[in-house]
PDB file of C-alpha atoms in Angstrom:
ATOM      1  CA  MET D1096      98.413  97.136  99.335  1.00 88.00           C
ATOM      2  CA  LYS D1097      96.207  94.962 101.976  1.00 94.00           C
ATOM      3  CA  GLU D1098      93.366  95.248 104.136  1.00 94.00           C
ATOM      4  CA  LEU D1099      92.949  94.474 107.515  1.00 93.00           C
ATOM      5  CA  THR D1100      89.822  92.266 108.292  1.00 95.00           C
ATOM      6  CA  GLN D1101      88.307  92.581 111.772  1.00 95.00           C
ATOM      7  CA  GLU D1102      89.007  89.466 112.336  1.00 96.00           C
ATOM      8  CA  GLN D1103      92.869  90.369 112.341  1.00 95.00           C
ATOM      9  CA  ILE D1104      92.514  93.977 114.711  1.00 95.00           C
ATOM     10  CA  GLU D1105      90.749  91.679 116.838  1.00 96.00           C
ATOM     11  CA  THR D1106      93.654  89.004 117.366  1.00 95.00           C
ATOM     12  CA  ILE D1107      96.126  92.137 117.141  1.00 96.00           C
ATOM     13  CA  ARG D1108      94.020  94.392 120.094  1.00 96.00           C
ATOM     14  CA  GLN D1109      94.319  90.904 122.303  1.00 96.00           C
ATOM     15  CA  ASP D1110      98.057  91.198 122.542  1.00 95.00           C
ATOM     16  CA  PRO D1111      99.188  94.002 120.297  1.00 95.00           C
ATOM     17  CA  ASP D1112     102.832  93.151 122.068  1.00 95.00           C
ATOM     18  CA  ASN D1113     102.984  89.800 119.357  1.00 93.00           C
ATOM     19  CA  THR D1114     102.436  91.807 116.540  1.00 93.00           C
ATOM     20  CA  SER D1115     104.493  91.765 113.562  1.00 94.00           C
ATOM     21  CA  TRP D1116     104.192  96.256 113.706  1.00 95.00           C
ATOM     22  CA  ASP D1117     106.647  97.107 110.926  1.00 92.00           C
ATOM     23  CA  TYR D1118     104.912  94.411 108.410  1.00 94.00           C
ATOM     24  CA  ILE D1119     101.594  95.929 109.145  1.00 95.00           C
ATOM     25  CA  SER D1120     102.440  98.894 108.877  1.00 92.00           C
ATOM     26  CA  ARG D1121     104.299  98.297 105.744  1.00 92.00           C
ATOM     27  CA  VAL D1122     101.639  95.890 104.118  1.00 94.00           C
ATOM     28  CA  TYR D1123      97.938  96.992 105.115  1.00 95.00           C
ATOM     29  CA  ILE D1124      95.866  99.895 104.471  1.00 94.00           C
ATOM     30  CA  LEU D1125      95.540 101.078 107.901  1.00 95.00           C
ATOM     31  CA  PRO D1126      92.811 103.281 108.720  1.00 94.00           C
ATOM     32  CA  GLU D1127      93.146 105.949 111.163  1.00 93.00           C
ATOM     33  CA  TRP D1128      91.481 105.672 113.897  1.00 95.00           C
ATOM     34  CA  PHE D1129      94.054 102.266 113.624  1.00 96.00           C
ATOM     35  CA  MET D1130      96.597 104.389 114.028  1.00 93.00           C
ATOM     36  CA  ARG D1131      96.074 106.425 116.439  1.00 91.00           C
ATOM     37  CA  GLU D1132      94.275 103.740 118.902  1.00 94.00           C
ATOM     38  CA  PHE D1133      98.069 101.715 117.723  1.00 94.00           C
ATOM     39  CA  HIS D1134      99.884 105.109 117.948  1.00 88.00           C
ATOM     40  CA  ASN D1135     102.804 103.606 120.450  1.00 88.00           C
ATOM     41  CA  TYR D1136     103.441  99.467 118.523  1.00 93.00           C
ATOM     42  CA  LEU D1137     103.412 101.425 114.940  1.00 89.00           C
ATOM     43  CA  ASP D1138     106.274 101.929 113.140  1.00 87.00           C
ATOM     44  CA  TRP D1139     106.184 105.731 111.921  1.00 84.00           C
ATOM     45  CA  ASN D1140     108.328 105.576 109.187  1.00 82.00           C
ATOM     46  CA  HIS D1141     106.609 102.471 107.609  1.00 87.00           C
ATOM     47  CA  ILE D1142     103.646 104.559 107.848  1.00 88.00           C
ATOM     48  CA  ILE D1143     105.076 107.806 106.773  1.00 84.00           C
ATOM     49  CA  SER D1144     106.701 105.583 103.904  1.00 86.00           C
ATOM     50  CA  TYR D1145     103.684 103.510 102.846  1.00 90.00           C
ATOM     51  CA  GLN D1146      99.994 104.877 103.884  1.00 90.00           C
ATOM     52  CA  THR D1147      98.308 107.728 102.565  1.00 90.00           C
ATOM     53  CA  LEU D1148      97.339 110.107 105.380  1.00 88.00           C
ATOM     54  CA  SER D1149      95.320 112.749 105.182  1.00 89.00           C
ATOM     55  CA  GLY D1150      96.258 116.196 105.761  1.00 84.00           C
ATOM     56  CA  HIS D1151      94.241 116.678 109.432  1.00 85.00           C
ATOM     57  CA  PHE D1152      96.458 113.493 110.266  1.00 87.00           C
ATOM     58  CA  ILE D1153      99.842 114.513 109.415  1.00 82.00           C
ATOM     59  CA  THR D1154      99.033 117.565 111.583  1.00 79.00           C
ATOM     60  CA  GLU D1155      98.832 115.419 114.116  1.00 79.00           C
ATOM     61  CA  LEU D1156     101.745 113.333 113.428  1.00 75.00           C
ATOM     62  CA  TYR D1157     103.742 116.578 113.044  1.00 69.00           C
ATOM     63  CA  TYR D1158     104.190 117.168 116.113  1.00 68.00           C
ATOM     64  CA  ASN D1159     104.725 112.692 117.347  1.00 63.00           C
ATOM     65  CA  VAL D1160     107.446 111.996 114.514  1.00 63.00           C
ATOM     66  CA  ASP D1161     110.554 112.799 113.254  1.00 58.00           C
ATOM     67  CA  ASN D1162     109.792 116.000 110.814  1.00 65.00           C
ATOM     68  CA  SER D1163     112.745 115.778 108.718  1.00 67.00           C
ATOM     69  CA  LEU D1164     112.946 112.058 109.221  1.00 73.00           C
ATOM     70  CA  MET D1165     109.513 112.049 108.391  1.00 77.00           C
ATOM     71  CA  LEU D1166     110.127 114.107 105.172  1.00 77.00           C
ATOM     72  CA  TYR D1167     113.261 112.026 103.762  1.00 79.00           C
ATOM     73  CA  HIS D1168     111.254 108.774 104.193  1.00 81.00           C
ATOM     74  CA  CYS D1169     108.558 110.144 101.611  1.00 83.00           C
ATOM     75  CA  CYS D1170     110.822 111.252  99.055  1.00 80.00           C
ATOM     76  CA  ASP D1171     112.614 107.706  99.837  1.00 81.00           C
ATOM     77  CA  ASN D1172     109.541 105.756  99.107  1.00 84.00           C
ATOM     78  CA  LYS D1173     107.899 108.067  96.787  1.00 85.00           C
ATOM     79  CA  ASN D1174     105.052 108.558  98.143  1.00 86.00           C
ATOM     80  CA  TYR D1175     104.292 112.270  96.655  1.00 86.00           C
ATOM     81  CA  HIS D1176     101.017 112.406  98.329  1.00 89.00           C
ATOM     82  CA  ASN D1177     102.672 112.492 101.721  1.00 85.00           C
ATOM     83  CA  LEU D1178     105.171 114.597 100.729  1.00 82.00           C
ATOM     84  CA  LYS D1179     102.856 117.263  99.335  1.00 85.00           C
ATOM     85  CA  LEU D1180     101.409 117.724 102.800  1.00 84.00           C
ATOM     86  CA  LEU D1181     104.400 117.710 104.500  1.00 81.00           C
ATOM     87  CA  LEU D1182     105.727 120.920 102.342  1.00 81.00           C
ATOM     88  CA  LYS D1183     102.646 122.495 102.905  1.00 83.00           C
ATOM     89  CA  LEU D1184     103.519 122.783 106.743  1.00 79.00           C
ATOM     90  CA  GLY D1185     106.684 123.995 106.068  1.00 78.00           C
ATOM     91  CA  ILE D1186     108.618 120.734 107.566  1.00 76.00           C
ATOM     92  CA  LYS D1187     112.421 121.159 105.328  1.00 73.00           C
ATOM     93  CA  LEU D1188     114.707 118.580 105.728  1.00 70.00           C
ATOM     94  CA  ASP D1189     118.088 118.973 108.422  1.00 71.00           C
ATOM     95  CA  ASN D1190     121.876 118.105 106.874  1.00 74.00           C
ATOM     96  CA  ILE D1191     121.341 114.231 108.111  1.00 70.00           C
ATOM     97  CA  ALA D1192     117.947 113.945 105.497  1.00 70.00           C
ATOM     98  CA  ILE D1193     119.898 115.178 102.371  1.00 74.00           C
ATOM     99  CA  TYR D1194     122.909 113.890 103.447  1.00 74.00           C
ATOM    100  CA  LEU D1195     121.018 110.500 102.862  1.00 72.00           C
ATOM    101  CA  LEU D1196     118.691 111.268 100.353  1.00 72.00           C
ATOM    102  CA  LYS D1197     122.529 112.000  98.186  1.00 76.00           C
ATOM    103  CA  ARG D1198     123.613 109.099  99.423  1.00 74.00           C
ATOM    104  CA  GLN D1199     121.164 107.013  97.062  1.00 66.00           C
TER     105      GLN D1199
END
């Protein structure tokens, strides 16, 4: 994964609506302050799948994102770091997420 440069961050701040958030969420290592600042724009399914998040940040996300789908995306993309943190919070897969994992 790549790191965002300060120049890229400034460009994003100037016009966040014309940014490829799907791509940024998947390809770049995003610091937590950046994710907090642009939380309304980010693709959270990609964030939980591809970023390595801290336990504190996972706890913040716990209240803002569909918990079972977060767990599903971690399993699907083999992000075991985030998966372990989600399981510690007691998040369980719902029937839809289990069905999607079985279909693979």
